[in-house]
PDB file of C-alpha atoms in Angstrom:
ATOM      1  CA  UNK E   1     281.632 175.181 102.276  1.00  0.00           C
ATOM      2  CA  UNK E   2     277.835 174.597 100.853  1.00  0.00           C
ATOM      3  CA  UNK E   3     276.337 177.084 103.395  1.00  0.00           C
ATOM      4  CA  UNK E   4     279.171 179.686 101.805  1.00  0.00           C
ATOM      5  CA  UNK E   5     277.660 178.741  98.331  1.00  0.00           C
ATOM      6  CA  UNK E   6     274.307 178.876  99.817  1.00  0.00           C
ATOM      7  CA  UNK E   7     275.004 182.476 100.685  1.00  0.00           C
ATOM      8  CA  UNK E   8     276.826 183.440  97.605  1.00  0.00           C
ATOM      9  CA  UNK E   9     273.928 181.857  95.229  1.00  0.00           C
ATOM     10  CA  UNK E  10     270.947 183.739  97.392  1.00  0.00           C
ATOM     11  CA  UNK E  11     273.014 187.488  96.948  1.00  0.00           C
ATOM     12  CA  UNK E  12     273.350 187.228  93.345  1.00  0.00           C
ATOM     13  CA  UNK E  13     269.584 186.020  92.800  1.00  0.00           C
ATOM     14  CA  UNK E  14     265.997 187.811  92.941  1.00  0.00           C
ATOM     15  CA  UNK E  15     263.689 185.456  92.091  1.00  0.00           C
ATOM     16  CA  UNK E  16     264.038 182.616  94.676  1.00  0.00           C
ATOM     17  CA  UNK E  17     261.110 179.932  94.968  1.00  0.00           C
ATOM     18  CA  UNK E  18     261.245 177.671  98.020  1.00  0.00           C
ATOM     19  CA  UNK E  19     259.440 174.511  97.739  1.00  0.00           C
ATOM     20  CA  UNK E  20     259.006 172.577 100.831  1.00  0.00           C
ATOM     21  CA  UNK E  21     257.978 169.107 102.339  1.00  0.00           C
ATOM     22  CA  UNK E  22     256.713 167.727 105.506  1.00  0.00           C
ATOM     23  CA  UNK E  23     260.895 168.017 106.527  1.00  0.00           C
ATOM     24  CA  UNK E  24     260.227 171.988 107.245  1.00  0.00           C
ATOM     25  CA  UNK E  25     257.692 171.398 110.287  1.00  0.00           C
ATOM     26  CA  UNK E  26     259.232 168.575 111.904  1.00  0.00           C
ATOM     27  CA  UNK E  27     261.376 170.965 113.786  1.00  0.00           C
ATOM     28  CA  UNK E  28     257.849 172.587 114.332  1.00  0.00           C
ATOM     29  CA  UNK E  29     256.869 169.584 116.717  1.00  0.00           C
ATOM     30  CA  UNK E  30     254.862 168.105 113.564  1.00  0.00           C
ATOM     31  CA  UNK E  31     255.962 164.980 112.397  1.00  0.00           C
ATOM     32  CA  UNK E  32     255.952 164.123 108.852  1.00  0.00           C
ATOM     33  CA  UNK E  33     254.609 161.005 107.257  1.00  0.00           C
ATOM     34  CA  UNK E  34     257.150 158.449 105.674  1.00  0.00           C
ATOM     35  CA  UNK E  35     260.069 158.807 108.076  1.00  0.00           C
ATOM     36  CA  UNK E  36     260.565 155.710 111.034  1.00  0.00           C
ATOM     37  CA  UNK E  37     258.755 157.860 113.257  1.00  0.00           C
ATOM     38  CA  UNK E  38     255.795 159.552 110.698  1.00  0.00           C
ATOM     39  CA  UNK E  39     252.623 159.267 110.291  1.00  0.00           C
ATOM     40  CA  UNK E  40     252.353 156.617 107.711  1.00  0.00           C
ATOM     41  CA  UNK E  41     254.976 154.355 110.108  1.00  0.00           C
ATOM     42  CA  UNK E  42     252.039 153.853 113.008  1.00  0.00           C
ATOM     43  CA  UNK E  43     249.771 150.991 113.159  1.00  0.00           C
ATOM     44  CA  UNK E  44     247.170 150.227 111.586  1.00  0.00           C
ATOM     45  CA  UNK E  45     244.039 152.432 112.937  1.00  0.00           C
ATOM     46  CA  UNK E  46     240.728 150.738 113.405  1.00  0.00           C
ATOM     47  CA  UNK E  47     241.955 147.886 111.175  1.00  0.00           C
ATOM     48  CA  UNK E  48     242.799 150.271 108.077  1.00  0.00           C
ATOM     49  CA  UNK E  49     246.114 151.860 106.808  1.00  0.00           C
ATOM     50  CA  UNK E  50     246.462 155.580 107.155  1.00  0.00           C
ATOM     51  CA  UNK E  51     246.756 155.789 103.641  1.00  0.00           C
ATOM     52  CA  UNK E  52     243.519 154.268 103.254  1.00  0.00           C
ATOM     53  CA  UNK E  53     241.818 156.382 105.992  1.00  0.00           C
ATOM     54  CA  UNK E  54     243.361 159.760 104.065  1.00  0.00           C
ATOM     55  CA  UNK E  55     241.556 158.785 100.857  1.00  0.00           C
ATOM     56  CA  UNK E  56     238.318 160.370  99.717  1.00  0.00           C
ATOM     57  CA  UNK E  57     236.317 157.247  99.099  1.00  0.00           C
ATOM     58  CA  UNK E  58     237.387 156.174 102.459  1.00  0.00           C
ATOM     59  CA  UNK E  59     236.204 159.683 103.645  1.00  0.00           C
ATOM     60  CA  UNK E  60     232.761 159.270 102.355  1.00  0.00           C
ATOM     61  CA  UNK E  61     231.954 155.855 103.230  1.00  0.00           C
ATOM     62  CA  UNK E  62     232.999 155.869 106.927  1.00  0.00           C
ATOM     63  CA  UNK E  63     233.159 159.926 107.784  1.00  0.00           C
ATOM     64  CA  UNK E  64     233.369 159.328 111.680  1.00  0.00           C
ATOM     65  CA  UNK E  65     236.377 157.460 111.370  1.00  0.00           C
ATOM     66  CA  UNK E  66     238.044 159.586 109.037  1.00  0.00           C
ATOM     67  CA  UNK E  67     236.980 162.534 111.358  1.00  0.00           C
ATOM     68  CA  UNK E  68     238.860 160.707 114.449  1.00  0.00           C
ATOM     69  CA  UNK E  69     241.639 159.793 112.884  1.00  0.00           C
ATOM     70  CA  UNK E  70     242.362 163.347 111.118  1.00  0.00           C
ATOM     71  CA  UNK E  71     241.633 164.917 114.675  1.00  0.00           C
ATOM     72  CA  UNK E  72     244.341 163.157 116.428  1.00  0.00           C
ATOM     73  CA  UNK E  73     247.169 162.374 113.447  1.00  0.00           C
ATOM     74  CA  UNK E  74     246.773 165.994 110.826  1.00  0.00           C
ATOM     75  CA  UNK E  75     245.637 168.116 113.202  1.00  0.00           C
ATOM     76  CA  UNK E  76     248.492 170.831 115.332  1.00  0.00           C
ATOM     77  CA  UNK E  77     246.840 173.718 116.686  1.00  0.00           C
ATOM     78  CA  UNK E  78     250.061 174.935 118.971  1.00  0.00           C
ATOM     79  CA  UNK E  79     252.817 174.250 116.526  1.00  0.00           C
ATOM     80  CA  UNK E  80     254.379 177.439 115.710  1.00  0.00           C
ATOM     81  CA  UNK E  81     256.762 178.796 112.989  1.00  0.00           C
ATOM     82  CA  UNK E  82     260.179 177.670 113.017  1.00  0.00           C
ATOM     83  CA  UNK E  83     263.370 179.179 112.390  1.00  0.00           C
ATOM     84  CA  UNK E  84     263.055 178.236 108.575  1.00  0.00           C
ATOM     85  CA  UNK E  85     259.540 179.588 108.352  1.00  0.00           C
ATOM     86  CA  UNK E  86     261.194 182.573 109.848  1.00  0.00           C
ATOM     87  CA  UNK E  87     263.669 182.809 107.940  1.00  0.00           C
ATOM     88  CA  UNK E  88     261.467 182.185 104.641  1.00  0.00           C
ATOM     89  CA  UNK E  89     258.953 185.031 105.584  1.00  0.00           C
ATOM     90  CA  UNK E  90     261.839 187.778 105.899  1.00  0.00           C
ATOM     91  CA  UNK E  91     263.756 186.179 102.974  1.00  0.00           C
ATOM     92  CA  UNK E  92     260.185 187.584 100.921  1.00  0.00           C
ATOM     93  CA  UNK E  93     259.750 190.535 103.026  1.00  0.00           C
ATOM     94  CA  UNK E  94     263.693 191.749 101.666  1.00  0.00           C
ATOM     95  CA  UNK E  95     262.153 190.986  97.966  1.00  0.00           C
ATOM     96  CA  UNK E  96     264.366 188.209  96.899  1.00  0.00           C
ATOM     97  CA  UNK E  97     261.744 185.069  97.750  1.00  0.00           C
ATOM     98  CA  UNK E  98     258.863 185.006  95.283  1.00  0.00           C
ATOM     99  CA  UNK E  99     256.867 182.408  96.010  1.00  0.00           C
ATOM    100  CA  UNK E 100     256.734 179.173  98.576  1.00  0.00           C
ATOM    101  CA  UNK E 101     255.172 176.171  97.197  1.00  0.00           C
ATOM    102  CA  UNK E 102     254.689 174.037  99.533  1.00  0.00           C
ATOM    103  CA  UNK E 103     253.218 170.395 100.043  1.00  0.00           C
ATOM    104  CA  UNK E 104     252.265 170.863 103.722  1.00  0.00           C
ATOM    105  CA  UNK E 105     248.852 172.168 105.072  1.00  0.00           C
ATOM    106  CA  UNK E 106     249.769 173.622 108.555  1.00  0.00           C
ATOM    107  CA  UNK E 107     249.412 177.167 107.598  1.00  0.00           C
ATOM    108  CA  UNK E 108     253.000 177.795 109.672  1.00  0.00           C
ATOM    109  CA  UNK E 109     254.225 180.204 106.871  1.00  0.00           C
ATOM    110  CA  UNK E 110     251.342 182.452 106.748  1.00  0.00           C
ATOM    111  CA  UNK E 111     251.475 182.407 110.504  1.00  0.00           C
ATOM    112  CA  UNK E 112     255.501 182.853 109.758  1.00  0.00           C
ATOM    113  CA  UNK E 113     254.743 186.223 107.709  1.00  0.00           C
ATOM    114  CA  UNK E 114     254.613 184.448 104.412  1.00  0.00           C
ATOM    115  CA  UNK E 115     252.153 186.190 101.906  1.00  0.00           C
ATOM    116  CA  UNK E 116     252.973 184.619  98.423  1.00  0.00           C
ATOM    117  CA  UNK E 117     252.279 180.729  99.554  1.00  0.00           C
ATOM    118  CA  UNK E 118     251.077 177.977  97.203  1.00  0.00           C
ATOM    119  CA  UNK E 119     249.277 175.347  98.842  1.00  0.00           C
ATOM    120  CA  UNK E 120     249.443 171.891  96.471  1.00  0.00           C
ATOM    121  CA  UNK E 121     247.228 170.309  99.117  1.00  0.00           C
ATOM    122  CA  UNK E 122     245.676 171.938 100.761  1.00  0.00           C
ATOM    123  CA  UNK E 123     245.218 173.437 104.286  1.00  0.00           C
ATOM    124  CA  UNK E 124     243.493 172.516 107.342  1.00  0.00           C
ATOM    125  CA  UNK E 125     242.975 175.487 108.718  1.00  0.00           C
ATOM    126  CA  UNK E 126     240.247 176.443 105.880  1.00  0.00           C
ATOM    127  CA  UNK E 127     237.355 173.950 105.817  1.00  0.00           C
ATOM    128  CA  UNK E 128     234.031 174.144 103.917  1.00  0.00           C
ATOM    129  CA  UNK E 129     230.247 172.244 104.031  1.00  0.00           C
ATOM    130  CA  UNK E 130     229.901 170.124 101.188  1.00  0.00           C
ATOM    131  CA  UNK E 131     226.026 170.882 100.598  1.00  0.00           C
ATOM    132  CA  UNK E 132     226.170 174.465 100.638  1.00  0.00           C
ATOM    133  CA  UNK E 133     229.853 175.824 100.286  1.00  0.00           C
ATOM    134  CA  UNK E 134     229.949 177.809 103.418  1.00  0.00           C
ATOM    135  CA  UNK E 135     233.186 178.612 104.844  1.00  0.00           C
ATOM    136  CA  UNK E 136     234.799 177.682 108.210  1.00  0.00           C
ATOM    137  CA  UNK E 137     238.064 177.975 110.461  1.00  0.00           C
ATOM    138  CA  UNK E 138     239.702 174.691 111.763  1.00  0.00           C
ATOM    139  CA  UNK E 139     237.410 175.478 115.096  1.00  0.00           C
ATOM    140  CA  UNK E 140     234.389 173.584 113.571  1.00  0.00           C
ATOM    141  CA  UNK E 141     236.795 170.457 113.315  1.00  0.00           C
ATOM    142  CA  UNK E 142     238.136 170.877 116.673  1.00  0.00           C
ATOM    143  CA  UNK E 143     235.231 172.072 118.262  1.00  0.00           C
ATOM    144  CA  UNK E 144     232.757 169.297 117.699  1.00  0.00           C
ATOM    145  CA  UNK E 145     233.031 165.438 117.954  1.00  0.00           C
ATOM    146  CA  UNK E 146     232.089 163.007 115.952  1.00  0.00           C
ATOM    147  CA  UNK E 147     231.408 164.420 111.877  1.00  0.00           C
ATOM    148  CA  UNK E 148     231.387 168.611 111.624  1.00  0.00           C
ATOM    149  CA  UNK E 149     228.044 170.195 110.769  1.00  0.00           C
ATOM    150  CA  UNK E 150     227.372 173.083 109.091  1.00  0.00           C
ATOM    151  CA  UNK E 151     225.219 175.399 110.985  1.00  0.00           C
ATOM    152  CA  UNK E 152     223.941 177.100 108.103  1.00  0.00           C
ATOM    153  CA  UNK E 153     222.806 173.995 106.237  1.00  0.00           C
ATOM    154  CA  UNK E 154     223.333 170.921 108.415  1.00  0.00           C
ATOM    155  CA  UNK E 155     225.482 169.062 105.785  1.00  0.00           C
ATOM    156  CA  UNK E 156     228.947 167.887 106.300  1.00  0.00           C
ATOM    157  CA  UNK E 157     231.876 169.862 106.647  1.00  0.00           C
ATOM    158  CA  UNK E 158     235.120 168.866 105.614  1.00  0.00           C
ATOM    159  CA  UNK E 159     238.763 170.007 105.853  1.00  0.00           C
ATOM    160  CA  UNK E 160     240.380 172.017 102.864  1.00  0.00           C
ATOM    161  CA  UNK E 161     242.776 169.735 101.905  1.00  0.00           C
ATOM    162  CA  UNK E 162     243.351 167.360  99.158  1.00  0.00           C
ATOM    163  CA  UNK E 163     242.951 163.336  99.675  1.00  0.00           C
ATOM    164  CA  UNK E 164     244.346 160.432  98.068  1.00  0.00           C
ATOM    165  CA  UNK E 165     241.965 159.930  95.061  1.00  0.00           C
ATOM    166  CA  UNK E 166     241.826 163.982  94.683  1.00  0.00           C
ATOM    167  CA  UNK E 167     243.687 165.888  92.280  1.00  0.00           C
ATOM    168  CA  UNK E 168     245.543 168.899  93.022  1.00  0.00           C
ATOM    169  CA  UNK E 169     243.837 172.222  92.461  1.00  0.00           C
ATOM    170  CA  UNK E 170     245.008 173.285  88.755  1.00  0.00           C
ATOM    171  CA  UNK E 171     245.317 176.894  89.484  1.00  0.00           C
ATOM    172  CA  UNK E 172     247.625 176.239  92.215  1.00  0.00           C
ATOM    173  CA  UNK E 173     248.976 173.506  90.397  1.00  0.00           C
ATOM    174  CA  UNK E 174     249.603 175.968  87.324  1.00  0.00           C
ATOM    175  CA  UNK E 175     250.927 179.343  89.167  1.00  0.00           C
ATOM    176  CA  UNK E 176     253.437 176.704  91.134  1.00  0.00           C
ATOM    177  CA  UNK E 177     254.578 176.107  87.819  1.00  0.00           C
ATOM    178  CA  UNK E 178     254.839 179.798  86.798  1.00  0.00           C
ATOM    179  CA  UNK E 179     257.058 180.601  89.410  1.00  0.00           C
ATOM    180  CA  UNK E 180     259.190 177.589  89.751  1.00  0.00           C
ATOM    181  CA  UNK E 181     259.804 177.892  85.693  1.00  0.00           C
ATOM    182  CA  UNK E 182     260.416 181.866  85.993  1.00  0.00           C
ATOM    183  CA  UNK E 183     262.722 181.280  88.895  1.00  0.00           C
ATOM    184  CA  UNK E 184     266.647 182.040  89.108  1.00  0.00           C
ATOM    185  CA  UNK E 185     267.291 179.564  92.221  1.00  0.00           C
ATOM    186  CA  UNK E 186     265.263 176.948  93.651  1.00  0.00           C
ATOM    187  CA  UNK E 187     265.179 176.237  96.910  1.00  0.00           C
ATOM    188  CA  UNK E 188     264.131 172.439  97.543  1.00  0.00           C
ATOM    189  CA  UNK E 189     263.245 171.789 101.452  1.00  0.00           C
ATOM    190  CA  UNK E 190     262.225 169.054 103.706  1.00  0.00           C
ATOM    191  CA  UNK E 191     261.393 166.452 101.349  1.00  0.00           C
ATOM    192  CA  UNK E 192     262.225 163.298 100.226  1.00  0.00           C
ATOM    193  CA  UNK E 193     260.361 164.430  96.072  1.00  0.00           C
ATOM    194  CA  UNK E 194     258.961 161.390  96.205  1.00  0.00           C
ATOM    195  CA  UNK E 195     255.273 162.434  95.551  1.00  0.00           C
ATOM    196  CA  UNK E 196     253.678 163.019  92.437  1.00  0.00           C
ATOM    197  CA  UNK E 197     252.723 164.763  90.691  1.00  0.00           C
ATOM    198  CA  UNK E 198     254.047 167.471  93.329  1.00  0.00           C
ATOM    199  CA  UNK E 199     257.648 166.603  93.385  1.00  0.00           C
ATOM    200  CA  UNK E 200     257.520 166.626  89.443  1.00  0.00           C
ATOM    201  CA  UNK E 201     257.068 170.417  89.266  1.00  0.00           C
ATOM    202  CA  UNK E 202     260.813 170.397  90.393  1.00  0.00           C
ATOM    203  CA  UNK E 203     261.259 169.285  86.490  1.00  0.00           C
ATOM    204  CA  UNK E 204     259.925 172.944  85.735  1.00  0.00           C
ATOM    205  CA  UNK E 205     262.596 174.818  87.048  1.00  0.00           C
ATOM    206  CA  UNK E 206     265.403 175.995  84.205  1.00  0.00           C
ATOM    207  CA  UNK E 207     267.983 177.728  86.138  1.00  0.00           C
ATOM    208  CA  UNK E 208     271.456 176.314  87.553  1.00  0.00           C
ATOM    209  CA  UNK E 209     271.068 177.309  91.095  1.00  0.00           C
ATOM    210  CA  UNK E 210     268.913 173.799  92.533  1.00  0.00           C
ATOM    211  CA  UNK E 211     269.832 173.935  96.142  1.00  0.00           C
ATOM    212  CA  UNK E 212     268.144 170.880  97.821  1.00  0.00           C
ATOM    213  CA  UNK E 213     268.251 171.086 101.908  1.00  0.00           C
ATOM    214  CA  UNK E 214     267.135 167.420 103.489  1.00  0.00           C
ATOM    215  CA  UNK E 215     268.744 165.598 105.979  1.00  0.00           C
ATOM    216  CA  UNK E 216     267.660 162.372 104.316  1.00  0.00           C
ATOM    217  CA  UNK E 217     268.411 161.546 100.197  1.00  0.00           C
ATOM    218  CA  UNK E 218     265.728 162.456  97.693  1.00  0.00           C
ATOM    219  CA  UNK E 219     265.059 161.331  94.384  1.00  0.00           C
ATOM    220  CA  UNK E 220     266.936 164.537  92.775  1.00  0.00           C
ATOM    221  CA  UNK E 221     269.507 164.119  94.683  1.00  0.00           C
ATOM    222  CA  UNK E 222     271.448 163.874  91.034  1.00  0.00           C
ATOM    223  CA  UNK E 223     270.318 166.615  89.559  1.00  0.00           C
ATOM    224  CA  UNK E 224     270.864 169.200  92.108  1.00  0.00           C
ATOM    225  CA  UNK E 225     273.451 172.052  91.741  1.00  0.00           C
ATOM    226  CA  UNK E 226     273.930 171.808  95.608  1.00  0.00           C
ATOM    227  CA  UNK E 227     273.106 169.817  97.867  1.00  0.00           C
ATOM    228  CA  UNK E 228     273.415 170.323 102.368  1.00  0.00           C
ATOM    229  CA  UNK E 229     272.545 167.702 104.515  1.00  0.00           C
ATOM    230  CA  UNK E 230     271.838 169.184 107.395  1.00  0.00           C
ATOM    231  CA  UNK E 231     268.883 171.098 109.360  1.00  0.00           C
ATOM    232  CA  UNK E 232     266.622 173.167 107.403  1.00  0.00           C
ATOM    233  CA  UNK E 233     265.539 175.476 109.926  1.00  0.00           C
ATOM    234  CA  UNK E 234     269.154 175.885 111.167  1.00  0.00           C
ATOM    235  CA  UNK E 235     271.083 176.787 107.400  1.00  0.00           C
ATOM    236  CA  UNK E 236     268.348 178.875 106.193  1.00  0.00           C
ATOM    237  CA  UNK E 237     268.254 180.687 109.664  1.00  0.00           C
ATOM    238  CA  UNK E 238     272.061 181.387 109.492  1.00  0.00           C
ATOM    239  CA  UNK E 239     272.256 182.091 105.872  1.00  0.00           C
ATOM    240  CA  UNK E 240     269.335 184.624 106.124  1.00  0.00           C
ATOM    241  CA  UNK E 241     270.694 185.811 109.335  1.00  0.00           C
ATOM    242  CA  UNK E 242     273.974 186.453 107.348  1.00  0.00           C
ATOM    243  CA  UNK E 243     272.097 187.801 104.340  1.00  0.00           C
ATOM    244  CA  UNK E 244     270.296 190.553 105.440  1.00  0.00           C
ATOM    245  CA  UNK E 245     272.708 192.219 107.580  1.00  0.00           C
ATOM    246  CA  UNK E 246     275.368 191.543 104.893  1.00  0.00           C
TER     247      UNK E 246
END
């Protein structure tokens, strides 16, 4: 069976990278953004796309909508950690997990235990004022109507995280690529691969243990070494489980 393989593949190796998608917090309560039911599938908010909306020119032209729209659609204060957030954080605790690279910005695997975690865009629980750099938690997003303030400065203050129109950050960009190239077995999670440049670092990765987890077909489908289609939170639960009592 692929979970045996799974298991087999994860004893033998000790440099594992996980890189995850929006697929690894659904079972969170947070929905992800190109499925029927995602983000991107809902109408059309105050007559604009939510692509649109999540772009930075967007975000600097017509900040109160942004700000509304971000509040209600990106924003999950109660979600909690999963069982494959879990599982992750004690898969790095036993010293076989290296790194997470992940392409979501709900902090859920720091919350998980997670220490090593690469954020491609993002998260919104850091947020900073544009005049004068000072830092805040998401509270000053939640906390306020309307557009944040800084109450240092006055100026705006906006969420951590990168929009459409934004480049990733290149030292994350370039220690995701560290790890994924130095790794024995990649773990692919809870994504479909379909965004660049993030789901290119997958192209980095030089081993023969590619273990893509996704209930749904992604573009590497082809190239991986295994593939389960199944529930992320439930195989890397039981495999872990399995693992470390092994």
């Amino acid at each position: 069976m692929a979970t045996s393989t799974l298991f087999d593949w994860m004893k033998d190796s000790d440099n594992i990278v996980f890189f995850g998608g929006a697929g690894v917090s659904t079972e969170s309560g947070i929905p992800d953004f190109r499925s029927e039911k995602g983000i991107y599938a809902t109408k059309e908010a105050f007559g604009y796309p939510p692509e649109t909306i999540l772009s930075r020119s967007f975000f600097l032209s017509k900040p109160e909508i942004f700000y509304e729209y971000y509040r209600k659609n990106l924003i999950f204060s109660s979600a909690e950690p999963n069982a494959a957030h879990r599982a992750l954080a004690r898969l790095e605790e036993a010293g076989k997990l290296k790194a997470i690279v992940t392409q979501n910005i709900d902090s859920l695997h720091q919350q998980a235990g997670s220490c090593r975690v690469l954020e491609l865009h993002g998260s919104a629980a850091r947020n900073y004022c544009v005049r004068c750099r000072a830092d805040y938690t998401l509270d000053i997003i939640t906390g306020s109507e309307g557009i944040p303030k800084c109450t240092q400065c006055g100026g705006m203050v906006r969420p951590d995280v990168v929009l459409y129109e934004e480049g990733l950050d290149n030292g994350i960009l370039s220690e995701s690529i560290g790890c994924i190239s130095a790794a024995d077995m990649l773990i692919v999670g809870g994504t479909s691969l379909n965004v660049h440049p993030a789901a290119g670092l997958i192209g980095y990765y030089n081993g023969n243990k590619l273990v893509i987890i996704n209930k749904g077909i992604t573009a590497y489908d082809a190239k991986a070494n295994l593939r389960i289609n199944d529930s992320i939170g439930q195989v890397l639960g039981e495999t872990v489980d399995r693992l470390l009592v092994a």
